[in-house]
Amino acid sequence: MRFETSTIKDIAKALGLSTSTVSRALRDRYEISEETKKLVLAYAEKVNYRANPIARSLKERRSYSIGIIVSEIANNFFSQVINGIESIAYDRGYHVIITQTHESHKQEKLNVEHLASRSIDGLLIALSSETQDINYLRDLYAKGLPIVFFDRVPEDFETHKVIANNFKGAFDATEHLILSGKKTIAHLTNSENLSITKERLKGYQAALAKYHIEFKPELVKYCQHGGMHNAELETAVQELIPHKPDGIFISSDRLTTGCIMALKKTNPEIAHRIAIAGFTNSNLVELFSPSLTSVKQPAFEMGQVATELLISMIEAKRPVTEFETKILNTELVRMQKALGNRFL
Amino acid sequence: MRFETSTIKDIAKALGLSTSTVSRALRDRYEISEETKKLVLAYAEKVNYRANPIARSLKERRSYSIGIIVSEIANNFFSQVINGIESIAYDRGYHVIITQTHESHKQEKLNVEHLASRSIDGLLIALSSETQDINYLRDLYAKGLPIVFFDRVPEDFETHKVIANNFKGAFDATEHLILSGKKTIAHLTNSENLSITKERLKGYQAALAKYHIEFKPELVKYCQHGGMHNAELETAVQELIPHKPDGIFISSDRLTTGCIMALKKTNPEIAHRIAIAGFTNSNLVELFSPSLTSVKQPAFEMGQVATELLISMIEAKRPVTEFETKILNTELVRMQKALGNRFL
DNA sequence: AAAAACTGTGCAAACGTTCCCAAAAACGTC
DNA sequence: GACGTTTTTGGGAACGTTTGCACAGTTTTT
């Protein structure tokens, strides 16, 4: 049970033309007489002709589709990035295939392979927190698959990248905690593999340094799986508590919400006495209790920029050799001492 | 700059066989000698052969792709449904193309057309809150495109549907409010067009009736755009306040969070005195203040069931004429009188 | 007035598969 | 060893496009 549409052949037959002429009229290519073009266009309109993208793809050896790899779409940061990607992609005639790693390296690799076998024209990827080995990406890239990284980018991979100003975002958040009088500021963060982890750690350290606060490694907890497992988060929080932090700077969306959740669950008595500043693009922060200061990334814009770069690579006539790393500014949204959090 | 892979032809040439033989060996079809099959398979493995899905699609006149239409992916309910869809689809060899309506009928139509022109094999759709006219879907369906509705389904459309037990979910939530002593229970809900709106209204009414509470139409507020615009929500809340509700039953994810947000913004003094029970699949409810009672839908399962039904339609030998409407149970998660909400 | 250049069109091949049909090979039977 | 039957293989068309090339018709150049 398949549904049929009219093809170029049908139009050609109906109009007594050849398929080539019809094709040319439709694509507005080459020199073709105004007259025939109008004729064809009118008839195509009438029968509601839609070019078969599959045939076109086969012929042109490209699919007009872009693969996307994120940790999970149920994460405001990533869903906003995706919205940005789509806003550009659809305009330029591409559709997108979204896949999720759930922070698993294995899944990431599987997804990339799936996408590659679907003959995508290009790939937009934010690495999973588990990922260390990206040789499989290098192989594909070497074979000619355009790749643009965003958010979580590898260090030694020559291609376009789009990231937030993680250093500054982390610095601002930490400084904010310091300026609100916090003395013992912990740092809960993602897997050490990730670029964002490193950059945000540096921003945290720089803020401490600026105010002459000693950096204590025991105040930094890493979550290898990016907080995908509750146990992971709860352990991290448990290990932090004995050091009596009065502030925590958290480095990702998932971790931020997860950490508050864990705090409330395991240490409800102090949950409201620890100030929290964290990276998150959740649009529900205003509802959270305890409330928090958040670092928002320009997610939508990040998606747009990454997509533009990717499409420029896909459509480049000659291999691209000049690459850029775009750095977008974050925004610090200070905690609101709202009614719901009087006792803070 | 395109990247090349080996094709069936290459294999045939290298092995001195015909393409038909290679194809048969690869697809394990027909009768083919064990020997040649092994030979081909081994060689294919060696050169890492991947069948070109585009060529296959062209030949078989199907794309092995499923279109999905939801309001927005940045909504836990829908992102969970999508996860459910993917879990089945990928296993069965389909990939999915996700599109968002942002509750706009125009966008919905645009998306459907886009997907249809991408020659999807089937469509999974939850209608936008604005949608009233679904004739364009009927046309496609009549032409042979399999469609399965989930969550927001039309009344008069003969096909498979998967929904939650909206009546019971609404009844339970409302009853919960009543049993916690609330007397004036308002109902904030979605556009009147939607099936879920009607069913949940009925559940709300039934619960009131059971406890002999008079149903007052002025306590019901509809949001035509499903709460996509803040103004819409704030107006609705403003109109509700004069009736002094001590409880509100809210009928969707977006509205639930939006309503709390609006309450906190415009009427902070009473925000914590109004008990809230609402449909939401947010995994962050535990963080919300004021806290609330939530009705959770089996979103993941809904995605799975819908996909199974859709694939069964796609792969059916003869046109399907027997349709089912699967109804899945919701779960009531009672408000936790947690630390963060002492003053409730 | 013939040669050259340009226009608009059609023919046919190609993209990588699948699959019908027929041919070839292998086997069994008398 | 001739014949029929079964198994295995190859040829080639088809899916719906795009596009290089050729060719006819028209216009320009010399």
XYZ file of C-alpha atoms (C1' of nucleotides) in Angstrom:
748
model
C 0.000 0.000 0.000
C 2.040 2.872 -1.328
C 0.768 6.217 -2.439
C 1.502 7.521 -5.831
C 2.374 10.926 -7.140
C 3.013 12.222 -10.604
C 6.527 12.110 -11.915
C 8.529 14.057 -14.404
C 7.766 11.361 -16.927
C 4.038 11.827 -16.525
C 4.371 15.526 -17.088
C 6.597 14.968 -20.108
C 4.142 12.571 -21.614
C 1.158 14.801 -20.957
C 2.861 17.794 -22.470
C 4.560 15.991 -25.307
C 7.986 16.973 -24.105
C 11.025 15.018 -23.043
C 11.854 14.403 -19.431
C 15.005 16.451 -19.782
C 13.065 19.488 -20.849
C 10.650 19.113 -17.995
C 13.469 18.643 -15.541
C 15.203 21.736 -16.810
C 12.055 23.790 -16.657
C 11.415 22.666 -13.120
C 14.909 23.304 -11.924
C 15.116 26.520 -13.875
C 18.454 25.479 -15.211
C 20.250 26.141 -18.406
C 18.672 28.002 -21.191
C 15.133 27.005 -21.685
C 12.484 29.062 -23.392
C 10.258 31.145 -21.170
C 7.291 29.649 -22.884
C 7.960 25.974 -22.228
C 9.033 26.792 -18.737
C 5.749 28.489 -17.991
C 3.850 25.655 -19.567
C 5.625 23.044 -17.510
C 5.431 25.027 -14.315
C 1.729 25.593 -14.751
C 1.042 21.947 -15.413
C 3.244 20.837 -12.535
C 1.341 23.158 -10.274
C -1.911 21.781 -11.540
C -1.075 18.145 -10.860
C 0.635 19.141 -7.636
C 3.942 17.715 -8.733
C 6.501 17.037 -6.018
C 9.963 15.999 -7.040
C 10.894 12.660 -5.574
C 13.708 13.516 -3.193
C 14.935 9.960 -3.177
C 15.504 9.821 -6.900
C 17.144 13.199 -6.734
C 19.378 12.068 -3.907
C 20.428 8.983 -5.751
C 21.312 10.937 -8.818
C 23.058 13.751 -7.020
C 24.662 11.480 -4.487
C 23.556 13.507 -1.525
C 20.591 13.202 0.725
C 19.867 16.764 1.810
C 19.824 15.520 5.330
C 21.906 16.465 8.317
C 22.612 14.189 11.236
C 22.469 15.509 14.769
C 23.933 13.866 17.821
C 23.110 15.118 21.290
C 23.013 13.581 24.749
C 19.260 13.761 25.040
C 16.514 15.875 23.645
C 14.758 16.036 26.999
C 17.279 18.630 28.017
C 16.456 22.219 27.431
C 19.880 23.136 26.268
C 19.873 20.545 23.523
C 16.292 21.008 22.502
C 16.981 24.692 22.058
C 20.069 23.920 20.001
C 17.950 21.642 17.855
C 15.417 24.378 17.308
C 18.229 26.595 16.124
C 19.519 23.906 13.810
C 16.117 23.290 12.301
C 15.449 26.962 11.785
C 18.410 27.151 9.425
C 18.369 23.673 7.968
C 14.783 23.707 6.731
C 15.296 27.078 5.125
C 18.206 25.712 3.192
C 16.383 22.614 2.039
C 17.842 20.112 4.470
C 16.026 17.974 6.925
C 17.519 16.692 10.106
C 17.803 13.332 11.769
C 18.178 13.600 15.507
C 19.785 10.887 17.599
C 20.554 10.663 21.300
C 23.549 9.153 23.036
C 22.251 9.296 26.609
C 25.901 10.029 27.363
C 26.992 6.598 26.178
C 29.999 6.360 23.927
C 28.838 3.103 22.496
C 25.487 4.577 21.592
C 27.193 7.574 20.074
C 29.247 5.400 17.790
C 26.213 3.360 16.860
C 24.301 6.507 16.033
C 27.070 7.928 13.918
C 27.263 4.702 11.982
C 23.535 4.627 11.530
C 23.571 8.172 10.251
C 26.502 7.562 7.964
C 24.785 4.550 6.481
C 21.750 6.768 5.913
C 24.096 8.835 3.776
C 23.721 12.107 5.579
C 25.436 15.050 3.974
C 26.925 16.327 7.191
C 27.045 15.819 10.919
C 26.460 18.115 13.878
C 27.676 16.579 17.072
C 28.115 17.286 20.763
C 30.220 14.488 22.196
C 28.905 12.199 24.902
C 30.470 12.550 28.305
C 31.959 9.084 28.043
C 33.683 9.691 24.761
C 37.444 9.657 24.656
C 38.197 7.925 21.395
C 37.030 9.827 18.363
C 38.991 7.970 15.743
C 35.830 6.652 14.187
C 34.858 10.260 13.554
C 38.245 10.978 12.070
C 37.787 8.117 9.637
C 34.467 9.404 8.421
C 35.812 12.906 8.239
C 38.785 11.727 6.226
C 36.425 10.000 3.849
C 34.774 13.314 3.228
C 31.913 13.625 5.676
C 31.647 17.241 6.846
C 31.459 17.474 10.622
C 30.846 20.453 12.872
C 31.158 20.129 16.624
C 29.205 22.185 19.095
C 29.237 22.547 22.856
C 31.327 19.468 23.580
C 34.199 19.611 21.152
C 37.401 17.635 20.791
C 40.705 19.410 21.076
C 42.641 18.018 18.211
C 40.232 17.889 15.343
C 40.558 20.383 12.573
C 37.063 21.485 11.672
C 34.513 24.141 12.540
C 33.407 24.310 16.144
C 30.834 26.352 18.007
C 30.999 26.719 21.741
C 29.880 29.026 24.482
C 32.343 31.138 26.367
C 32.612 28.495 29.008
C 35.477 30.082 30.806
C 33.644 33.342 31.282
C 30.349 31.684 32.122
C 32.023 29.647 34.826
C 33.986 32.623 36.049
C 30.887 34.783 36.331
C 28.923 32.142 38.172
C 31.710 31.455 40.631
C 32.373 35.137 41.154
C 28.696 35.630 41.824
C 28.840 33.036 44.575
C 31.942 34.633 46.040
C 30.386 38.078 45.970
C 27.326 36.794 47.768
C 29.629 35.884 50.584
C 30.218 32.195 50.032
C 33.513 30.931 51.308
C 33.624 27.255 50.486
C 32.587 26.827 46.929
C 32.474 23.339 45.525
C 32.374 22.428 41.886
C 30.238 19.633 40.549
C 31.037 18.837 36.993
C 30.878 16.500 34.095
C 33.295 13.881 32.878
C 36.904 14.994 32.698
C 37.013 14.083 29.029
C 34.828 16.917 27.941
C 36.062 20.224 26.674
C 33.359 22.038 28.585
C 34.516 20.415 31.790
C 38.045 21.673 31.337
C 37.071 25.155 30.312
C 34.565 25.599 33.076
C 36.986 24.296 35.644
C 39.449 26.948 34.530
C 36.841 29.660 34.874
C 36.020 28.428 38.369
C 39.674 28.401 39.328
C 40.263 31.838 37.871
C 37.421 33.312 39.899
C 38.765 31.731 43.069
C 42.201 33.043 42.275
C 40.939 36.550 41.682
C 39.557 36.642 45.202
C 42.500 34.823 46.701
C 40.565 31.751 47.626
C 42.581 28.605 47.658
C 41.606 25.995 45.081
C 40.973 22.657 46.740
C 40.827 19.638 44.432
C 38.675 17.750 46.915
C 35.938 20.283 46.332
C 35.683 19.234 42.688
C 33.576 16.204 41.832
C 33.365 14.690 38.393
C 30.461 12.707 37.019
C 31.664 10.339 34.362
C 28.195 9.760 33.005
C 27.079 13.341 33.100
C 24.540 12.654 35.791
C 22.554 10.159 33.778
C 22.439 7.856 36.766
C 21.018 9.093 40.023
C 23.461 7.026 42.016
C 26.336 8.824 40.411
C 24.980 12.182 41.438
C 24.040 11.165 44.925
C 27.495 9.763 45.554
C 29.095 12.934 44.316
C 26.874 15.053 46.539
C 27.543 12.794 49.515
C 31.242 13.169 49.021
C 30.943 16.907 48.863
C 28.876 17.420 52.000
C 31.628 16.569 54.544
C 33.606 19.518 53.218
C 30.744 21.766 54.242
C 30.416 23.809 51.093
C 28.227 26.888 51.319
C 28.086 27.228 47.563
C 28.287 24.912 44.570
C 29.064 25.811 41.037
C 27.658 23.181 38.694
C 28.683 22.780 35.129
C 25.768 21.382 33.207
C 22.042 21.326 32.763
C 21.482 17.778 33.792
C 23.856 18.006 36.714
C 22.351 21.197 38.003
C 18.842 19.839 38.311
C 20.126 16.454 39.376
C 22.260 17.920 42.108
C 19.425 19.928 43.614
C 17.286 16.833 43.478
C 19.970 14.767 45.187
C 20.532 17.426 47.832
C 16.863 17.600 48.632
C 16.650 13.867 48.830
C 19.708 13.028 50.855
C 20.339 16.221 52.788
C 17.080 18.113 52.969
C 18.140 19.924 56.113
C 20.919 21.803 54.369
C 19.565 21.935 50.840
C 18.421 25.481 51.326
C 21.558 26.707 52.910
C 23.816 25.935 50.001
C 23.834 28.518 47.274
C 23.803 27.085 43.813
C 24.997 28.521 40.573
C 24.937 26.329 37.551
C 24.841 26.046 33.815
C 21.282 25.375 32.742
C 18.968 26.414 29.965
C 15.872 25.199 31.710
C 12.992 27.588 31.326
C 11.608 26.370 34.602
C 14.334 27.656 36.929
C 11.931 30.228 38.285
C 9.927 27.382 39.733
C 12.810 25.683 41.448
C 13.201 25.509 45.129
C 15.820 26.101 46.292
C 16.237 28.711 43.635
C 19.515 29.160 41.913
C 21.655 31.382 39.798
C 21.972 30.094 36.304
C 24.360 30.442 33.440
C 22.397 30.353 30.223
C 24.018 29.423 26.971
C 22.813 30.903 23.679
C 21.618 27.501 22.625
C 19.359 28.485 19.754
C 22.038 30.671 18.268
C 24.605 27.930 18.750
C 22.471 25.609 16.662
C 22.066 28.213 13.982
C 25.728 29.060 13.733
C 26.794 25.434 13.711
C 24.329 24.643 10.954
C 25.437 27.531 8.822
C 29.027 26.414 9.136
C 28.091 22.841 8.314
C 26.089 23.768 5.248
C 28.915 25.965 4.049
C 31.178 22.923 4.254
C 28.677 20.673 2.524
C 28.155 23.066 -0.310
C 31.760 24.137 -0.678
C 33.135 23.611 -4.151
C 36.615 22.742 -2.959
C 37.674 21.109 0.305
C 37.545 23.566 3.177
C 40.870 24.167 4.864
C 40.229 27.230 6.977
C 38.276 26.448 10.096
C 36.857 28.622 12.785
C 35.830 28.143 16.365
C 32.968 30.445 17.185
C 32.605 31.436 20.806
C 29.248 32.715 21.966
C 28.570 34.623 25.148
C 26.689 33.184 28.067
C 24.299 35.070 30.267
C 24.225 35.041 34.036
C 20.719 35.025 35.466
C 20.905 35.877 39.124
C 18.854 34.034 41.634
C 15.594 35.678 42.437
C 14.886 35.949 46.096
C 11.334 35.203 45.294
C 8.459 34.567 47.573
C 8.840 30.895 47.199
C 12.240 30.951 48.753
C 11.958 33.307 51.649
C 14.028 31.253 53.940
C 17.116 31.374 51.796
C 33.325 16.596 -1.788
C 31.403 13.414 -1.418
C 32.540 10.278 0.229
C 32.502 7.029 -1.584
C 31.643 3.525 -0.525
C 31.735 0.277 -2.375
C 28.625 -0.828 -4.184
C 27.122 -4.073 -5.209
C 28.614 -3.588 -8.613
C 32.107 -3.313 -7.200
C 31.647 -6.512 -5.309
C 30.238 -8.258 -8.349
C 33.152 -7.160 -10.470
C 35.735 -8.126 -7.890
C 34.209 -11.550 -7.435
C 33.358 -12.153 -11.058
C 29.679 -12.472 -10.287
C 26.627 -10.615 -11.464
C 24.980 -7.898 -9.421
C 21.883 -10.014 -9.090
C 23.813 -12.787 -7.440
C 25.508 -10.433 -5.058
C 22.224 -8.791 -4.201
C 20.671 -12.155 -3.476
C 23.551 -13.263 -1.332
C 23.418 -10.071 0.643
C 19.705 -10.123 1.142
C 19.703 -13.824 1.787
C 16.846 -14.202 -0.587
C 15.790 -16.915 -2.914
C 17.839 -19.968 -3.409
C 21.469 -19.243 -3.595
C 24.317 -21.644 -2.925
C 25.816 -21.572 0.530
C 29.187 -21.252 -1.020
C 28.650 -18.109 -3.081
C 26.742 -16.608 -0.246
C 29.625 -17.059 2.109
C 32.040 -15.759 -0.439
C 30.023 -12.626 -1.028
C 29.322 -12.041 2.626
C 32.972 -12.377 3.504
C 34.048 -9.991 0.822
C 31.325 -7.523 1.723
C 32.476 -7.624 5.289
C 36.037 -7.069 4.198
C 35.322 -3.964 2.172
C 32.835 -2.825 4.787
C 29.982 -2.768 2.344
C 26.906 -0.771 3.313
C 23.865 -0.952 1.111
C 22.899 2.450 -0.151
C 19.530 3.085 1.466
C 18.636 5.702 -1.073
C 18.948 3.340 -4.001
C 17.034 0.768 -2.068
C 14.322 3.242 -1.262
C 14.006 4.282 -4.858
C 13.669 0.748 -6.009
C 11.342 -0.377 -3.276
C 9.383 2.856 -3.267
C 9.606 3.353 0.426
C 11.966 5.307 2.550
C 12.103 3.374 5.790
C 11.445 6.618 7.561
C 8.652 7.656 9.864
C 7.509 11.216 10.335
C 6.698 12.518 13.781
C 4.712 15.613 14.595
C 4.590 16.984 18.102
C 4.031 20.407 19.652
C 7.568 20.793 20.851
C 10.390 18.526 21.821
C 11.306 20.723 24.791
C 8.382 19.189 26.611
C 9.007 16.166 28.712
C 5.879 14.420 27.666
C 6.743 14.613 24.002
C 10.416 13.913 24.392
C 9.525 10.763 26.288
C 7.084 9.755 23.589
C 9.830 10.275 21.027
C 12.166 8.070 23.001
C 9.523 5.385 22.933
C 9.038 5.797 19.218
C 12.743 5.580 18.518
C 13.185 2.524 20.662
C 10.852 0.604 18.400
C 11.527 2.284 15.087
C 15.281 1.765 15.060
C 14.879 -1.861 15.961
C 12.637 -2.338 13.003
C 14.928 -0.575 10.573
C 13.169 2.754 10.376
C 14.542 6.121 11.185
C 12.466 9.022 12.321
C 12.111 12.614 11.282
C 10.848 14.813 14.083
C 9.049 18.074 13.478
C 7.457 20.584 15.835
C 4.291 22.606 15.424
C 4.706 24.918 18.399
C 0.938 24.526 18.564
C 0.453 26.264 15.237
C -1.918 24.723 12.754
C -0.157 26.381 9.863
C 3.159 24.950 10.953
C 1.589 21.551 11.394
C 0.331 21.541 7.848
C 3.665 22.741 6.567
C 5.429 19.976 8.452
C 3.112 17.296 7.186
C 3.661 18.469 3.638
C 7.372 18.544 4.142
C 7.327 15.025 5.506
C 5.075 13.753 2.749
C 7.362 15.211 0.126
C 10.218 13.434 1.866
C 8.267 10.308 1.117
C 7.923 9.030 4.630
C 6.370 5.601 4.981
C 4.064 6.605 7.801
C 3.123 9.396 10.137
C 2.813 9.625 13.903
C 1.021 12.755 14.944
C -0.320 14.580 17.987
C -2.441 17.444 16.721
C -1.587 21.037 17.486
C -3.918 22.847 19.828
C -5.002 25.190 17.059
C -5.963 22.439 14.668
C -9.598 22.063 13.694
C -9.402 21.212 10.048
C -7.729 17.887 9.359
C -8.854 17.416 5.790
C -5.321 17.669 4.540
C -4.551 14.630 6.634
C -7.548 12.827 5.248
C -6.295 13.457 1.724
C -2.919 11.970 2.465
C -4.484 9.086 4.279
C -6.790 8.416 1.366
C -3.788 8.393 -0.940
C -2.367 5.615 1.148
C -0.173 7.218 3.785
C -0.500 5.269 7.033
C -1.228 7.568 9.974
C -1.417 6.827 13.675
C -2.554 9.478 16.122
C -1.410 9.690 19.690
C -2.350 11.855 22.651
C -4.257 14.478 20.687
C -6.486 12.550 18.363
C -9.343 13.527 16.076
C -12.762 12.095 16.658
C -13.855 11.107 13.230
C -10.857 9.547 11.635
C -10.765 5.836 11.166
C -7.268 4.723 12.042
C -5.211 3.504 14.971
C -4.988 5.809 17.955
C -3.106 5.690 21.222
C -4.159 7.825 24.146
C -3.901 7.967 27.876
C -6.909 7.358 30.049
C -7.543 11.049 30.183
C -10.876 10.763 31.865
C -9.511 8.765 34.740
C -6.360 10.854 35.025
C -8.420 13.996 35.289
C -10.875 12.372 37.656
C -8.116 11.192 39.978
C -6.411 14.556 40.058
C -9.610 16.416 40.746
C -10.689 13.925 43.350
C -7.331 14.304 45.021
C -7.886 18.039 45.295
C -11.349 17.509 46.683
C -10.135 14.990 49.229
C -7.465 17.390 50.400
C -10.286 19.714 51.329
C -10.412 22.068 48.407
C -13.782 23.598 47.764
C -13.389 25.829 44.754
C -11.514 23.933 42.121
C -10.796 25.690 38.894
C -9.767 24.024 35.666
C -7.145 25.473 33.372
C -7.036 23.684 30.093
C -6.000 23.590 26.503
C -7.826 24.576 23.363
C -11.382 23.319 23.108
C -10.557 21.595 19.842
C -8.427 18.942 21.401
C -9.621 15.510 22.334
C -7.596 15.611 25.513
C -9.321 18.807 26.531
C -12.753 17.267 26.202
C -11.887 14.030 27.940
C -10.130 15.706 30.814
C -12.957 18.156 31.279
C -15.308 15.234 31.609
C -13.108 13.623 34.238
C -12.991 16.887 36.145
C -16.756 17.207 35.995
C -17.300 13.618 37.037
C -15.147 14.053 40.121
C -17.034 17.198 41.092
C -20.297 15.395 40.569
C -19.241 12.474 42.690
C -18.721 14.794 45.633
C -21.739 16.896 44.846
C -19.817 19.962 43.995
C -21.520 22.202 41.525
C -19.759 22.584 38.177
C -19.224 26.237 37.369
C -18.297 27.046 33.776
C -16.634 30.274 34.856
C -14.031 28.188 36.685
C -12.877 26.662 33.431
C -10.381 28.592 31.315
C -9.235 27.519 27.885
C -5.931 28.388 26.275
C -6.275 28.365 22.530
C -2.543 28.223 21.960
C -1.820 25.653 24.619
C 0.094 28.124 26.721
C 2.688 28.886 24.091
C 2.286 32.590 24.782
C 2.804 33.890 28.281
C 0.161 36.549 27.841
C -2.420 33.876 27.174
C -1.629 32.117 30.414
C -1.441 35.216 32.500
C -4.798 36.394 31.254
C -6.339 33.042 32.045
C -4.897 33.088 35.544
C -6.032 36.659 36.075
C -9.540 35.733 35.110
C -9.537 32.826 37.493
C -8.293 34.671 40.573
C -11.462 36.692 41.239
C -13.331 33.447 41.736
C -10.967 32.652 44.571
C -10.100 29.091 43.697
C -8.288 27.103 46.363
C -7.321 24.421 43.865
C -6.634 24.244 40.171
C -6.647 21.199 37.993
C -4.514 21.795 34.914
C -4.655 19.702 31.854
C -1.260 19.755 30.199
C 2.454 19.834 30.708
C 3.071 23.229 29.274
C 0.061 24.746 31.004
C 0.950 23.300 34.366
C 4.392 24.832 34.520
C 3.186 27.969 32.788
C 0.366 28.438 35.243
C 2.586 28.149 38.286
C 4.944 30.580 36.682
C 2.125 33.010 35.970
C 0.751 32.666 39.470
C 4.115 33.382 41.002
C 4.581 36.353 38.794
C 1.230 38.028 39.013
C -0.118 36.814 42.342
C 2.839 35.783 44.460
C 0.914 36.373 47.677
C -1.519 33.568 46.962
C 0.622 31.301 44.810
C 1.320 29.013 47.710
C -2.214 28.877 48.927
C -3.659 27.379 45.814
C -3.258 23.657 45.485
C -2.305 22.488 42.049
C -2.834 19.193 40.365
C -1.896 18.887 36.748
C -0.911 16.699 33.884
C 2.844 16.804 33.480
C 5.628 14.436 32.686
C 8.331 16.763 33.893
C 11.006 14.929 35.810
C 11.688 18.095 37.727
C 8.398 18.405 39.610
C 10.158 17.549 42.808
C 12.035 20.801 42.484
C 8.997 22.965 41.953
C 7.772 25.440 44.433
C 4.915 25.509 45.044
C 4.914 21.799 44.713
C 2.103 20.040 42.990
C 0.326 16.814 42.406
C 0.942 15.499 38.969
C -0.746 13.164 36.566
C 1.918 11.307 34.635
C 1.179 9.760 31.295
C 2.960 6.610 30.152
C 4.652 8.613 27.455
C 7.417 6.202 26.540
C 4.984 3.356 26.248
C 2.634 5.515 24.232
C 5.389 6.121 21.712
C 6.148 2.426 21.554
C 2.592 1.314 21.067
C 1.889 3.959 18.449
C 4.983 2.969 16.512
C 4.139 -0.690 16.595
C 0.690 0.050 15.245
C 2.098 2.296 12.558
C 4.659 -0.229 11.411
C 2.027 -2.900 11.306
C 0.048 -0.662 8.957
C 3.058 0.129 6.825
C 4.004 -3.475 6.447
C 0.515 -4.835 6.038
C 0.042 -6.802 2.873
C -3.531 -5.685 2.363
C -5.162 -2.410 3.414
C -5.933 -2.399 7.103
C -9.584 -2.065 7.964
C -9.722 -2.970 11.628
C -8.528 -0.167 13.824
C -7.934 0.051 17.507
C -7.728 2.834 20.036
C -5.347 1.877 22.793
C -5.911 3.498 26.141
C -3.033 3.582 28.600
C -3.294 4.259 32.280
C -2.016 7.396 33.909
C -0.361 7.616 37.282
C -1.160 10.084 40.022
C 1.913 11.334 41.852
C 0.809 13.056 45.022
C 2.349 16.265 46.143
C 5.206 15.827 48.529
C 5.026 18.085 51.507
C 8.736 18.491 51.225
C 11.033 20.754 53.074
C 10.974 23.292 50.356
C 7.303 23.881 50.842
C 6.807 24.058 54.517
C 4.397 26.866 54.401
C 1.896 25.006 52.326
C 25.322 32.952 -49.524
C 27.990 30.025 -46.851
C 29.993 29.457 -42.372
C 29.754 30.111 -37.559
C 27.471 30.752 -33.330
C 23.703 30.345 -30.478
C 18.982 28.319 -28.708
C 16.033 25.087 -27.392
C 15.082 20.392 -27.276
C 15.570 15.241 -27.122
C 18.293 10.944 -26.431
C 20.374 8.161 -23.451
C 23.315 7.123 -19.698
C 23.925 7.226 -14.996
C 23.035 6.926 -9.725
C 22.692 1.695 -6.723
C 19.397 -1.230 -5.923
C 15.834 -5.276 -6.658
C 13.711 -8.818 -9.100
C 11.577 -11.083 -13.269
C 12.951 -14.035 -16.745
C 15.814 -16.965 -18.959
C 20.037 -19.550 -19.362
C 23.322 -22.611 -17.519
C 24.855 -26.044 -14.493
C 24.108 -29.950 -11.599
C 21.643 -33.877 -10.529
C 18.510 -37.988 -11.029
C 16.077 -41.423 -13.653
C 15.317 -44.799 -17.091
C 23.582 -41.169 -22.708
C 19.267 -38.801 -23.400
C 15.909 -36.629 -21.006
C 13.469 -34.066 -17.294
C 13.927 -31.642 -12.952
C 15.972 -28.772 -9.753
C 19.284 -25.484 -8.339
C 22.146 -21.652 -9.204
C 23.492 -17.833 -11.906
C 23.353 -13.840 -15.252
C 20.991 -10.258 -18.197
C 18.527 -6.437 -18.037
C 14.704 -3.533 -16.932
C 12.935 -0.590 -13.616
C 12.542 3.050 -9.745
C 12.602 8.997 -10.823
C 15.853 12.023 -11.363
C 19.869 14.926 -13.636
C 22.897 16.084 -17.269
C 26.466 15.548 -21.183
C 26.042 15.308 -25.778
C 24.008 15.698 -30.236
C 21.042 17.769 -33.342
C 17.689 20.780 -35.506
C 16.370 25.385 -36.122
C 17.404 30.162 -35.866
C 20.302 34.063 -35.800
C 24.644 36.341 -36.503
C 29.055 36.908 -38.801
C 32.079 37.279 -42.739
